[in-house]
Every structure is written in C-alpha cells, then in structure tokens.
Amino acid sequence: MTQPFPPSLDDIDTATLERLRQTAQRRRAEGSASRKSSLIITEVEDGDELSFAQSRMWFLTQFDTAASAAYVVSYAARLSGSLDIRLFRRALDCIWERHAALRASFPLREGTASIHLHPAETGMPFAIREYGMNEGDIDSALSEELERPFDLANGPLIRVTLWQLSASHYVLLIAQHHLISDGWSLGILVRELGLFYSANVAGRSHDLPVLPIEYGSYASWQRQWLDGGHGAAQLKYWRDRLSDLPELCTLPTDRPRPSRQEYEGGCLKLALGKQLSDRLARFASGRNATPFMIVLTAWNALLSRLSNLDDVIVGTPVSGRGHLDTHGLLGLFVNTLALRSDTSGDPSMRELLHRVRKTVVESQDHQDLPFEQVVEAVNPSRHLDRSPLFQTMLIWQDQAEFRMHLPNVSCELVDTPYRKVRFDLEMTLGASPEGIVGSLNFSLALFDEDTIVRYVGYFRRLLDAIVEDSDVKLSEVSLLSADERTLLLETFNDTAAPF
C-alpha cells in the first residue's frame, strides 16, 4: 500500500503548495547552474556505451523480438504544393550530419551492445516512390513500410519515404527506431526539417545554433552522475514509494491474458470537446493543478473502479532533458515515472485530486533517476505476459509540436494504420485549438473495441463529475449511460415468460 496521506485537506493544500514552491526554487537554482556549466563534451566513437534507456530498450528487443516492432517513432504527412525534392533531400542530409544519434547502429561486441556511427557523408536514407499509387493505397503502403523491421546491428535506424501521387501531391513518412529517438526528438526533427528546407529554398544559410554537445556526451554524463552517488536520494524515494506493489491491474478483459505479451493494438480516437476542455482548464487553474492532473485523477478513478483495487499505478513519460544542453538534441532521452495513487477510503473526487497532485509533484521532483534503475531497485516479479510495475500509460503531449512548415507547401498530418501497443491501455491526450484530443490505444489480445468505447464513456463521466461536483464520492459516480443501465437492470432482468 502507499503511504497514508495527511487527514486534513487544508494540510494537503498547504504542504503541496509549499513543495511546489521549494521545487520551483530548486529547479531555478539548478537551471542557473546549468547555464554556467555545460555537460562535458565528448566525441562519440565506435564502441561507446549506450545510455541507460538505450540499454534497456536494446535488451527488450533481444529478449522479445516481437517487441522491437512496437518501438517505432513515426511521422506521416500529406504534402501539397510546389515541393523541390532535390532541396528537400539536402535538408534531410543536413539533419543527418547535424545529429550523430541518428547515424547510430548497435552491433554486438564481446557479447554486449555497442555504438557504431555511420559516416555523415552517406546522407539520410531517403526513398522516392513515384506515381502509380491511388489514394486508397496509401494506408497499405504506410503500414507495409512501418512493418518493415530495422536491423539494429547494422542500421540505419531511420528511413524517410516520399510517395509522389501527382506533380503537386505527396505523402511523407519518417520512421525511426525508438533506440535513436523519442517524441521530443521527433518534434525537433520536423521543425529543423522545415527550417533547413526553407533556407535552401531562399538560397541562404540556416540560422540554427551549433549544438553544444552530442548525445554521447549526455550518455557519458548520465553514468558519471549516477556513479557519483547523486541518484541515491531519488533511488530511496522510488524504492519506498513502490514497495509492496500489486502485481497486476486486474481490469475486466474480453479474453484471458495470453502467456506471452502480444503487441498488436487497436486505436480509438478521443475528443473531449471545447466546452468540457475549457471547464477542465478553469477547474485546474482554480485548484493549483494542471489539466494533466485532472485527467490523471479521472484515469486513476476509472482504473480503480474497473479493477476493484485501491492501489493504482500508471506510467507516464517525462522528457528526461533536465539539462539545458539537451533541449535541442535528437536521441532517446525520455524517462518514465511510475505514478502510484491511493484510492482507498472512498474519497471524494476533490480528495482524490489532492492525492494525485501530491504524487505528481513528488514524482517530478525525483524524475532524474533512469526508469531502468527504478525497476532494478524495486525488483518486481517478472512475467512474460505483462510489463513490470504497471500495465497502463497516460501520455500528455502537445498536439502542435509536430507541425512542419515548408514554403509553398501545405502539410497535413496523416493518421497511420500502424498499431502497436506496449501496454494493456495507452491513453494519449493533449491540448489543441479544438480542445483536449488524443487516442486510447489498447491490446487486441485483451480487449474488443466495444469494450474500449464503454471505458471511454466511463472516463468522460468521471471528468464531468470532477468539474460538476467534486465533493461526490468515488463510489457515487455513476459510470453507466442510460442505455447501459436499462440493458443491465431491465432488459437482462426481464425473465417474464408466457405461462
């Protein structure tokens, strides 16, 4: 069980606000120090060690080859207009040269993975497929390309494909293995691609600053930081916080859990709507919380109600870029936090929000320790049919960061049909001009889409409960729609028969 929370809500408010203030002061102090002293610059060489995140991901792909297909970071867009393919290729080559992490592959040396860098002169892997494809063929072409496995030992681990549908219409796909990239990196790549291409079209040099370090410098610093004992306090926090975890979030599924984890997934698009999204934002602002905290409160409440557990653990990613020198780099920096919430005692939604907020603040204050070290320290039971520590994810992601801007070309994001999931449920949400939007990905081995549609309905009703009457008890929130209630209480119970 989690540690008990203070009994007084006022005490929780004061303690949380004070902790927020202290955390902000510490982060500002660390930020000032970071501006004065950069990470040690080291040249990346063949045979260098992987970062902790890379080491764990590489191990997962070796331990379970099916997992490798689930770790693909992709961007797909429809381009319309006057695209100069020659200048576009040159922009890609500039990014390939600028970011050494993209050129890495991971061959085995003396039984362990090492780094090999491909020469910058080879240029970005880029394929053009001209004409001969109808609109109806786009989904299958994207899926086929994304299904094509990466060769981790020999690389390259990034592929760019451009399908030319006509003289002024294209479909672009950028596919990368997660070993060399993450969501933040994808946003950087898309932005820099637009900047390099714009400079090429204008016939001028780009104005991007020189990168202060390479990814290898970060990996080297991370190991030195841990070897120096800086992570001891954070390690103690996570060991205490995650002790005596429940082994499994026992959600009701449509099928028994398979003996080995499967990665085929389905996807249900979500849109909370402008009205509810604005109400959530106002509610969060008035309670010293963030929209993410509100969403996490409803998500925890849903998992607790469905699983009948009062101890809920949800994974969430953080950028892992606490040092200023890493903000403009491509590479695998993302870290994962295991957010554990106590829903015992039938709390009100207001009380549950206080508990969630406290958990989020404390976890973010201890976010520098690599997740791989947390798993090793907690040492949970390992099973082939599930991920350790938690089986659900909640991701908050800025929806605007993946917009690419090209002169004389309009870019429209394409939703790819490629669906791989690494957890039972993966909810991704973020703010957009239309309100909070996103998706709920789910394991097809466990759930039918109809079940996920019901779960999303329950989730929305919990969000409504938070903003409408936050004093309502968790058990008092009705999850069923009117149709479901009629079906369960009347239709299924209508046993009358002719006598």
C-alpha angles and dihedrals in degrees: 000000000000121000114274119263123229110276096229119076089206089055090051091051093051094044093048094048091048090050091049089052093049092046091051091050092049092047091050090050091048090047091054090050090048091055091053098045124037127203115273108273112232127173113239111240136181110276096029119146122263122243117257092258091049092048093053094045092048090051091050091053091051094044093048115018091192088064092065092070090055092059101070123127111203143176124194127182140167112233121202125182141037103338117179101212093192092056091042090056090049090053090053091051090052090056091046090054095042098052115050092187090071091058095055127114126176116230123177116256120180090343098308134087118262135178126262119183120210115221117269089227093069091072131218115311101256130170128186121204109194125211119303092103129102127210089257091059095058097086094050092045092051092046093049092051093047092048091056105106124236121236100231094189098049104021154157095191096193128065128183119197127184120193112199108209095175140340091290106020126080142162116218126201126185112187123183134171113244090238089079103029149030138189095280090049091052089056090051092048093051092047095047092046088059092046095049093046092047090052091049092051091049091048094236136113119265120257098217113134120244111266110253094217142000126244090258089063090057093048090050092047092049092057092045090049092055094041088054091062096248092130096055096098092046091047090054091050094053094043090053095040096051100039118129095014121182107253097227140016096233101213118173105257134188093233136026115268109266118242090248127037115261124203106203108119145184128216133217117191117228132204118171092191130238096273097053092039092054091048090051091050092050092045091051093047092053092053102045090252136117129238087251090059091051092049091046090051091055091043092052091047091052094048091047093051094045096045097036088229127132093200111072127180121191127178121224130177125235125193096251089213102119092144117076093225090067098055096092099038130107115224145087105303102136116122128195128228123203104218110200118194132188114221096170124129095040094271124200116253088252091054092046090052090054090052093047092048091052091050093049094049094048093045093050088050087059099038099116096079110094113249088234089063091048092053091048092049096046091041098197123192110281122225131175091221099060146025118260124258096005141016101200132064134201116196125188110199133173106243094205099057095082097058112120119207118206124170113252090001129097117213123206121182115241121213105225121218090224109116124182124155130195096192138037091257128011117185118191120188137164144159120274135165087265092052131261110345136167142110144271113226117196140186111259089205089067111024142046118216091244089061092051091049088056091048091053089052090053090049092053092049090053090051089050090051092053095055098035101046113356090179091068113113119248091242092051096060108103109224097183123092119227091260093050092048091052091047095050101037102034114015097043091042095049097107097154113133134177111273 
